[in-house]
CSV table of C-alpha atoms in Angstrom, one decimal:
chain,number,residue,atom,x,y,z
A,1,UNK,CA,-27.3,-17.6,-30.8
A,2,UNK,CA,-23.2,-17.1,-31.2
A,3,UNK,CA,-21.5,-15.5,-28.1
A,4,UNK,CA,-19.3,-12.0,-28.5
A,5,UNK,CA,-17.3,-11.1,-25.3
A,6,UNK,CA,-17.4,-7.5,-24.5
A,7,UNK,CA,-14.5,-5.7,-22.2
A,8,UNK,CA,-15.3,-2.5,-21.4
A,9,UNK,CA,-14.1,0.0,-19.1
A,10,UNK,CA,-17.0,2.0,-17.4
A,11,UNK,CA,-15.2,5.4,-17.2
A,12,UNK,CA,-13.5,5.8,-19.9
A,13,UNK,CA,-14.3,9.1,-22.2
A,14,UNK,CA,-16.5,9.9,-19.0
A,15,UNK,CA,-19.2,7.3,-19.3
A,16,UNK,CA,-19.8,7.7,-23.0
A,17,UNK,CA,-19.9,4.1,-24.1
A,18,UNK,CA,-21.8,2.9,-20.7
A,19,UNK,CA,-25.3,5.3,-21.1
A,20,UNK,CA,-24.9,3.3,-25.0
A,21,UNK,CA,-24.2,-0.4,-23.9
A,22,UNK,CA,-28.2,-1.5,-24.5
A,23,UNK,CA,-27.8,0.1,-27.9
A,24,UNK,CA,-25.3,-2.2,-28.6
A,25,UNK,CA,-26.4,-5.4,-26.6
A,26,UNK,CA,-29.5,-4.7,-29.2
A,27,UNK,CA,-27.9,-4.5,-32.2
A,28,UNK,CA,-25.7,-7.5,-31.5
A,29,UNK,CA,-29.3,-9.0,-30.8
A,30,UNK,CA,-30.7,-8.4,-34.1
A,31,UNK,CA,-28.0,-10.2,-35.4
A,32,UNK,CA,-28.5,-13.2,-33.7
A,33,UNK,CA,-25.6,-13.0,-31.7
A,34,UNK,CA,-25.5,-12.9,-27.6
A,35,UNK,CA,-23.2,-10.5,-25.6
A,36,UNK,CA,-21.2,-11.4,-22.8
A,37,UNK,CA,-20.6,-8.3,-20.9
A,38,UNK,CA,-17.7,-7.8,-18.5
A,39,UNK,CA,-16.9,-4.2,-16.7
A,40,UNK,CA,-13.5,-3.8,-16.6
A,41,UNK,CA,-11.4,-5.4,-13.4
A,42,UNK,CA,-8.6,-6.4,-12.5
A,43,UNK,CA,-6.1,-8.8,-14.7
A,44,UNK,CA,-6.8,-12.2,-12.3
A,45,UNK,CA,-10.7,-11.7,-12.7
A,46,UNK,CA,-9.7,-11.2,-16.6
A,47,UNK,CA,-7.9,-14.5,-16.5
A,48,UNK,CA,-10.5,-16.5,-14.8
A,49,UNK,CA,-13.1,-14.6,-17.9
A,50,UNK,CA,-11.1,-15.7,-20.3
A,51,UNK,CA,-9.9,-19.3,-19.3
A,52,UNK,CA,-13.5,-20.1,-19.2
A,53,UNK,CA,-14.5,-18.2,-22.2
A,54,UNK,CA,-11.4,-21.0,-23.9
A,55,UNK,CA,-12.9,-23.9,-21.9
A,56,UNK,CA,-16.5,-22.8,-23.2
A,57,UNK,CA,-15.2,-23.0,-27.6
A,58,UNK,CA,-18.7,-20.9,-27.5
A,59,UNK,CA,-17.2,-17.5,-28.1
A,60,UNK,CA,-16.1,-16.2,-31.9
A,61,UNK,CA,-15.3,-12.6,-30.7
A,62,UNK,CA,-14.2,-10.7,-28.1
A,63,UNK,CA,-14.9,-6.7,-28.4
A,64,UNK,CA,-12.8,-4.4,-26.0
A,65,UNK,CA,-14.4,-0.7,-25.2
A,66,UNK,CA,-12.5,1.8,-23.9
A,67,UNK,CA,-8.8,3.5,-24.2
A,68,UNK,CA,-5.8,1.7,-25.2
A,69,UNK,CA,-5.2,0.6,-21.9
A,70,UNK,CA,-8.1,-1.0,-21.8
A,71,UNK,CA,-7.3,-3.1,-25.0
A,72,UNK,CA,-3.7,-3.4,-23.9
A,73,UNK,CA,-5.5,-5.4,-20.5
A,74,UNK,CA,-7.8,-7.5,-23.3
A,75,UNK,CA,-4.9,-8.6,-25.1
A,76,UNK,CA,-2.6,-9.4,-22.4
A,77,UNK,CA,-5.5,-11.8,-21.3
A,78,UNK,CA,-6.3,-13.1,-24.4
A,79,UNK,CA,-2.4,-13.9,-24.6
A,80,UNK,CA,-1.6,-15.0,-21.4
A,81,UNK,CA,-4.4,-17.5,-21.8
A,82,UNK,CA,-4.0,-18.8,-25.4
A,83,UNK,CA,-7.3,-17.4,-26.7
A,84,UNK,CA,-7.2,-16.9,-30.3
A,85,UNK,CA,-10.2,-14.7,-31.3
A,86,UNK,CA,-10.9,-11.5,-33.7
A,87,UNK,CA,-11.0,-8.4,-31.2
A,88,UNK,CA,-13.1,-6.0,-31.7
A,89,UNK,CA,-12.5,-2.2,-31.1
A,90,UNK,CA,-14.4,0.7,-29.3
A,91,UNK,CA,-12.2,3.5,-29.7
A,92,UNK,CA,-14.1,5.5,-26.7
A,93,UNK,CA,-10.9,6.3,-24.3
A,94,UNK,CA,-8.4,9.0,-23.7
A,95,UNK,CA,-5.5,7.4,-26.2
A,96,UNK,CA,-7.0,5.1,-29.0
A,97,UNK,CA,-4.1,5.3,-30.6
A,98,UNK,CA,-4.3,1.0,-32.1
A,99,UNK,CA,-7.9,2.4,-33.2
A,100,UNK,CA,-6.9,5.6,-34.8
A,101,UNK,CA,-4.4,3.3,-36.6
A,102,UNK,CA,-7.0,1.2,-38.4
A,103,UNK,CA,-9.3,4.2,-39.1
A,104,UNK,CA,-11.5,2.7,-36.5
A,105,UNK,CA,-14.6,5.3,-36.3
A,106,UNK,CA,-15.5,7.3,-33.4
A,107,UNK,CA,-19.2,7.3,-33.2
A,108,UNK,CA,-21.1,4.5,-31.4
A,109,UNK,CA,-23.2,3.5,-34.9
A,110,UNK,CA,-19.7,3.3,-36.8
A,111,UNK,CA,-18.2,1.4,-33.7
A,112,UNK,CA,-21.1,-1.5,-34.0
A,113,UNK,CA,-20.6,-1.5,-37.8
A,114,UNK,CA,-16.9,-2.4,-37.9
A,115,UNK,CA,-17.5,-5.3,-35.3
A,116,UNK,CA,-20.4,-6.9,-36.7
A,117,UNK,CA,-18.5,-6.7,-40.0
A,118,UNK,CA,-16.0,-9.8,-41.3
A,119,UNK,CA,-13.4,-7.8,-42.2
A,120,UNK,CA,-10.2,-8.1,-40.6
A,121,UNK,CA,-6.1,-7.3,-40.6
A,122,UNK,CA,-3.3,-9.1,-38.7
A,123,UNK,CA,-1.4,-7.7,-36.2
A,124,UNK,CA,1.9,-7.8,-34.4
A,125,UNK,CA,2.5,-7.9,-30.8
A,126,UNK,CA,5.3,-6.9,-28.6
A,127,UNK,CA,6.2,-8.2,-25.3
A,128,UNK,CA,8.0,-6.5,-22.9
A,129,UNK,CA,9.5,-8.9,-20.0
A,130,UNK,CA,6.0,-10.3,-19.4
A,131,UNK,CA,4.0,-7.7,-19.9
A,132,UNK,CA,2.5,-7.6,-24.0
A,133,UNK,CA,1.5,-4.0,-25.8
A,134,UNK,CA,-0.1,-2.9,-28.9
A,135,UNK,CA,1.4,0.1,-29.6
A,136,UNK,CA,4.3,0.7,-27.7
A,137,UNK,CA,6.9,0.0,-24.4
A,138,UNK,CA,8.5,3.4,-23.3
A,139,UNK,CA,11.4,4.0,-20.4
A,140,UNK,CA,12.5,7.2,-19.3
A,141,UNK,CA,11.4,11.5,-18.9
A,142,UNK,CA,7.7,11.4,-19.6
A,143,UNK,CA,6.9,7.6,-20.0
A,144,UNK,CA,4.7,8.2,-16.5
A,145,UNK,CA,2.9,10.7,-17.6
A,146,UNK,CA,-0.1,9.0,-18.1
A,147,UNK,CA,-0.1,6.9,-15.2
A,148,UNK,CA,0.3,10.9,-12.8
A,149,UNK,CA,-2.4,12.1,-14.9
A,150,UNK,CA,-6.2,12.3,-12.6
A,151,UNK,CA,-7.8,10.7,-14.1
A,152,UNK,CA,-11.4,12.7,-14.0
A,153,UNK,CA,-8.8,15.8,-15.6
A,154,UNK,CA,-8.2,12.9,-18.7
A,155,UNK,CA,-11.5,12.7,-19.3
A,156,UNK,CA,-12.2,16.1,-19.7
A,157,UNK,CA,-9.5,17.4,-21.6
A,158,UNK,CA,-8.4,14.4,-23.2
A,159,UNK,CA,-5.4,14.1,-24.8
A,160,UNK,CA,-4.2,17.9,-24.1
A,161,UNK,CA,-3.8,16.6,-20.1
A,162,UNK,CA,-1.4,14.5,-21.2
A,163,UNK,CA,0.7,17.4,-23.3
A,164,UNK,CA,0.1,19.7,-20.0
A,165,UNK,CA,1.3,16.9,-17.0
A,166,UNK,CA,4.4,16.6,-19.1
A,167,UNK,CA,5.2,20.7,-18.9
A,168,UNK,CA,5.1,20.4,-15.5
A,169,UNK,CA,7.1,17.5,-15.6
A,170,UNK,CA,10.1,19.0,-17.2
A,171,UNK,CA,11.8,20.9,-14.3
A,172,UNK,CA,12.6,16.9,-13.4
A,173,UNK,CA,14.2,16.0,-16.9
A,174,UNK,CA,16.8,14.0,-15.4
A,175,UNK,CA,19.2,11.7,-18.7
A,176,UNK,CA,19.8,8.0,-18.0
A,177,UNK,CA,22.9,6.2,-19.0
A,178,UNK,CA,20.9,3.0,-20.8
A,179,UNK,CA,22.7,0.0,-23.0
A,180,UNK,CA,21.2,-1.3,-25.8
A,181,UNK,CA,22.0,-4.9,-27.8
A,182,UNK,CA,19.8,-6.1,-30.3
A,183,UNK,CA,21.0,-7.2,-34.0
A,184,UNK,CA,21.3,-4.3,-35.5
A,185,UNK,CA,22.8,-2.5,-33.1
A,186,UNK,CA,24.7,-2.4,-29.5
A,187,UNK,CA,25.2,0.8,-28.1
A,188,UNK,CA,25.8,2.4,-25.0
A,189,UNK,CA,23.6,6.2,-24.4
A,190,UNK,CA,22.5,8.4,-22.2
A,191,UNK,CA,19.3,9.6,-22.9
A,192,UNK,CA,15.6,11.3,-21.8
A,193,UNK,CA,13.4,8.6,-22.4
A,194,UNK,CA,13.2,5.8,-25.2
A,195,UNK,CA,10.5,4.4,-27.1
A,196,UNK,CA,9.4,1.0,-28.5
A,197,UNK,CA,6.5,1.3,-31.4
A,198,UNK,CA,4.9,-1.3,-33.1
A,199,UNK,CA,1.7,1.2,-34.7
A,200,UNK,CA,2.6,4.9,-35.3
A,201,UNK,CA,1.2,7.0,-32.3
A,202,UNK,CA,2.0,6.5,-28.8
A,203,UNK,CA,-0.1,9.1,-26.3
A,204,UNK,CA,-2.2,11.3,-29.0
A,205,UNK,CA,1.4,12.1,-31.1
A,206,UNK,CA,0.2,10.8,-34.4
A,207,UNK,CA,3.6,10.5,-36.3
A,208,UNK,CA,5.8,8.8,-33.7
A,209,UNK,CA,7.2,6.6,-35.8
A,210,UNK,CA,5.5,7.4,-39.2
A,211,UNK,CA,6.8,4.7,-41.7
A,212,UNK,CA,5.7,1.5,-38.9
A,213,UNK,CA,3.2,-0.6,-39.8
A,214,UNK,CA,1.5,-2.6,-37.3
A,215,UNK,CA,1.9,-5.9,-39.3
A,216,UNK,CA,5.5,-5.9,-40.9
A,217,UNK,CA,7.0,-7.5,-38.2
A,218,UNK,CA,9.6,-5.3,-36.9
A,219,UNK,CA,9.5,-2.5,-33.9
A,220,UNK,CA,10.8,1.2,-34.5
A,221,UNK,CA,12.9,2.0,-32.0
A,222,UNK,CA,13.8,5.5,-30.8
A,223,UNK,CA,16.1,6.9,-28.4
A,224,UNK,CA,16.2,10.9,-27.5
A,225,UNK,CA,19.5,11.7,-26.6
A,226,UNK,CA,21.0,14.1,-23.1
A,227,UNK,CA,20.4,17.0,-25.5
A,228,UNK,CA,20.3,21.3,-23.4
A,229,UNK,CA,16.8,22.4,-23.1
A,230,UNK,CA,17.3,25.1,-26.0
A,231,UNK,CA,17.3,21.7,-28.3
A,232,UNK,CA,13.7,20.8,-26.6
A,233,UNK,CA,11.7,23.2,-28.7
A,234,UNK,CA,13.2,22.4,-32.1
A,235,UNK,CA,12.8,18.7,-31.4
A,236,UNK,CA,9.2,19.2,-30.5
A,237,UNK,CA,8.5,19.9,-34.0
A,238,UNK,CA,10.5,17.7,-35.5
A,239,UNK,CA,7.8,15.2,-33.3
A,240,UNK,CA,4.5,16.9,-34.6
A,241,UNK,CA,5.4,16.9,-38.2
A,242,UNK,CA,7.0,13.5,-38.3
A,243,UNK,CA,10.5,14.0,-39.4
A,244,UNK,CA,12.8,13.8,-35.8
A,245,UNK,CA,14.4,10.3,-36.7
A,246,UNK,CA,16.6,13.4,-39.1
A,247,UNK,CA,17.3,15.1,-35.5
A,248,UNK,CA,20.6,14.8,-34.1
A,249,UNK,CA,19.5,14.2,-30.8
A,250,UNK,CA,17.3,11.2,-31.9
A,251,UNK,CA,18.4,7.9,-32.5
A,252,UNK,CA,16.6,5.3,-34.2
A,253,UNK,CA,16.7,1.8,-35.9
A,254,UNK,CA,14.2,-1.3,-36.6
A,255,UNK,CA,14.1,-4.7,-35.2
A,256,UNK,CA,12.4,-7.4,-34.2
A,257,UNK,CA,13.9,-7.9,-30.4
A,258,UNK,CA,15.9,-6.3,-28.3
A,259,UNK,CA,17.5,-5.9,-24.8
A,260,UNK,CA,17.7,-2.4,-22.5
A,261,UNK,CA,19.5,-2.2,-19.3
A,262,UNK,CA,20.2,0.5,-17.4
A,263,UNK,CA,22.4,1.6,-14.6
A,264,UNK,CA,19.8,3.0,-12.4
A,265,UNK,CA,15.8,2.8,-11.9
A,266,UNK,CA,13.9,3.6,-14.4
A,267,UNK,CA,10.1,4.2,-15.0
A,268,UNK,CA,8.7,2.0,-17.7
A,269,UNK,CA,5.1,2.3,-19.8
A,270,UNK,CA,3.4,0.1,-21.7
A,271,UNK,CA,0.6,1.2,-23.5
A,272,UNK,CA,0.2,4.1,-21.3
A,273,UNK,CA,0.0,1.3,-17.9
A,274,UNK,CA,2.9,1.0,-15.5
A,275,UNK,CA,5.5,-1.0,-16.9
A,276,UNK,CA,8.0,-4.1,-15.8
A,277,UNK,CA,11.3,-3.4,-14.0
A,278,UNK,CA,14.5,-3.4,-16.0
A,279,UNK,CA,16.3,-5.2,-17.7
A,280,UNK,CA,13.9,-5.4,-20.4
A,281,UNK,CA,13.6,-7.9,-23.3
A,282,UNK,CA,11.2,-6.8,-25.6
A,283,UNK,CA,10.2,-9.0,-28.4
A,284,UNK,CA,7.9,-8.8,-31.4
A,285,UNK,CA,5.5,-11.7,-32.0
A,286,UNK,CA,4.1,-11.4,-35.4
A,287,UNK,CA,0.5,-11.9,-37.0
A,288,UNK,CA,-0.9,-12.8,-33.8
A,289,UNK,CA,-3.8,-10.5,-33.3
A,290,UNK,CA,-6.6,-10.8,-35.3
A,291,UNK,CA,-8.5,-7.6,-35.5
A,292,UNK,CA,-12.1,-6.0,-36.6
A,293,UNK,CA,-11.0,-3.4,-38.9
A,294,UNK,CA,-13.1,-1.1,-41.8
A,295,UNK,CA,-11.7,-2.8,-44.5
A,296,UNK,CA,-10.2,-6.7,-45.2
A,297,UNK,CA,-6.5,-7.1,-45.6
A,298,UNK,CA,-5.3,-10.8,-44.6
A,299,UNK,CA,-2.6,-10.7,-46.7
A,300,UNK,CA,-0.2,-8.5,-44.1
A,301,UNK,CA,0.5,-5.8,-46.5
A,302,UNK,CA,0.8,-2.3,-46.0
A,303,UNK,CA,-2.3,-0.6,-44.5
């Protein structure tokens, strides 16, 4: 039998995935594929797993089951250990922005159908210092909301829990002085927060970078400047409809790599998980990941 490595988060989606684990194994065995299931664990443990995967050379695919955080952990382990296998995604978490981009179904049978198929798309992978990301690297106000949100509330309320937590953080809003350097721009700004996007959505906001393509070889950067509190509600509306790049309080540009420095300690976030300390050196690895998708797109054209 060909082997498939399945890394899953048992808590994701209120345990929905775990209750269907036997069904998934059955479907793959019917196709002559042996599923090796690994319960999501610490990075060191995943490193050991992927070292063996590379040494054995008997695995044909990796499946990550959970939210964007789970996918991020799997991609980081793959990149660190030089594992270049196709990745299938089972969106079973609170935030599933990566799966949303590729229109991956949310029902178990649909997920299995995609993972058993042979349709693939190349995806870029970003890196912020030593950490890789698939969706977004962020810093400043609100970026640690997902880290502060209770996991039980996440599973119950889903993405709404992020919005509720974000509202409670507004009284703590403080500007940050940053310096950004890249080929396209060198600037010093006072900002509330900053997003470096690989995909289009983050934290459930579907149109953060509406023109972005996950295989275009570019990062979409958005800096939200210091502004009067009265300007925040209209900006939020702009973000919801995807036209915030035209807002006077937003600086946006596209690049392949950049450096971010700050004059104070700033929290960072990579795909919803705690990110590295500043300064950040961010770069993109074009087409580095082969992703199982609904439709074939091997040429890197727009999805």
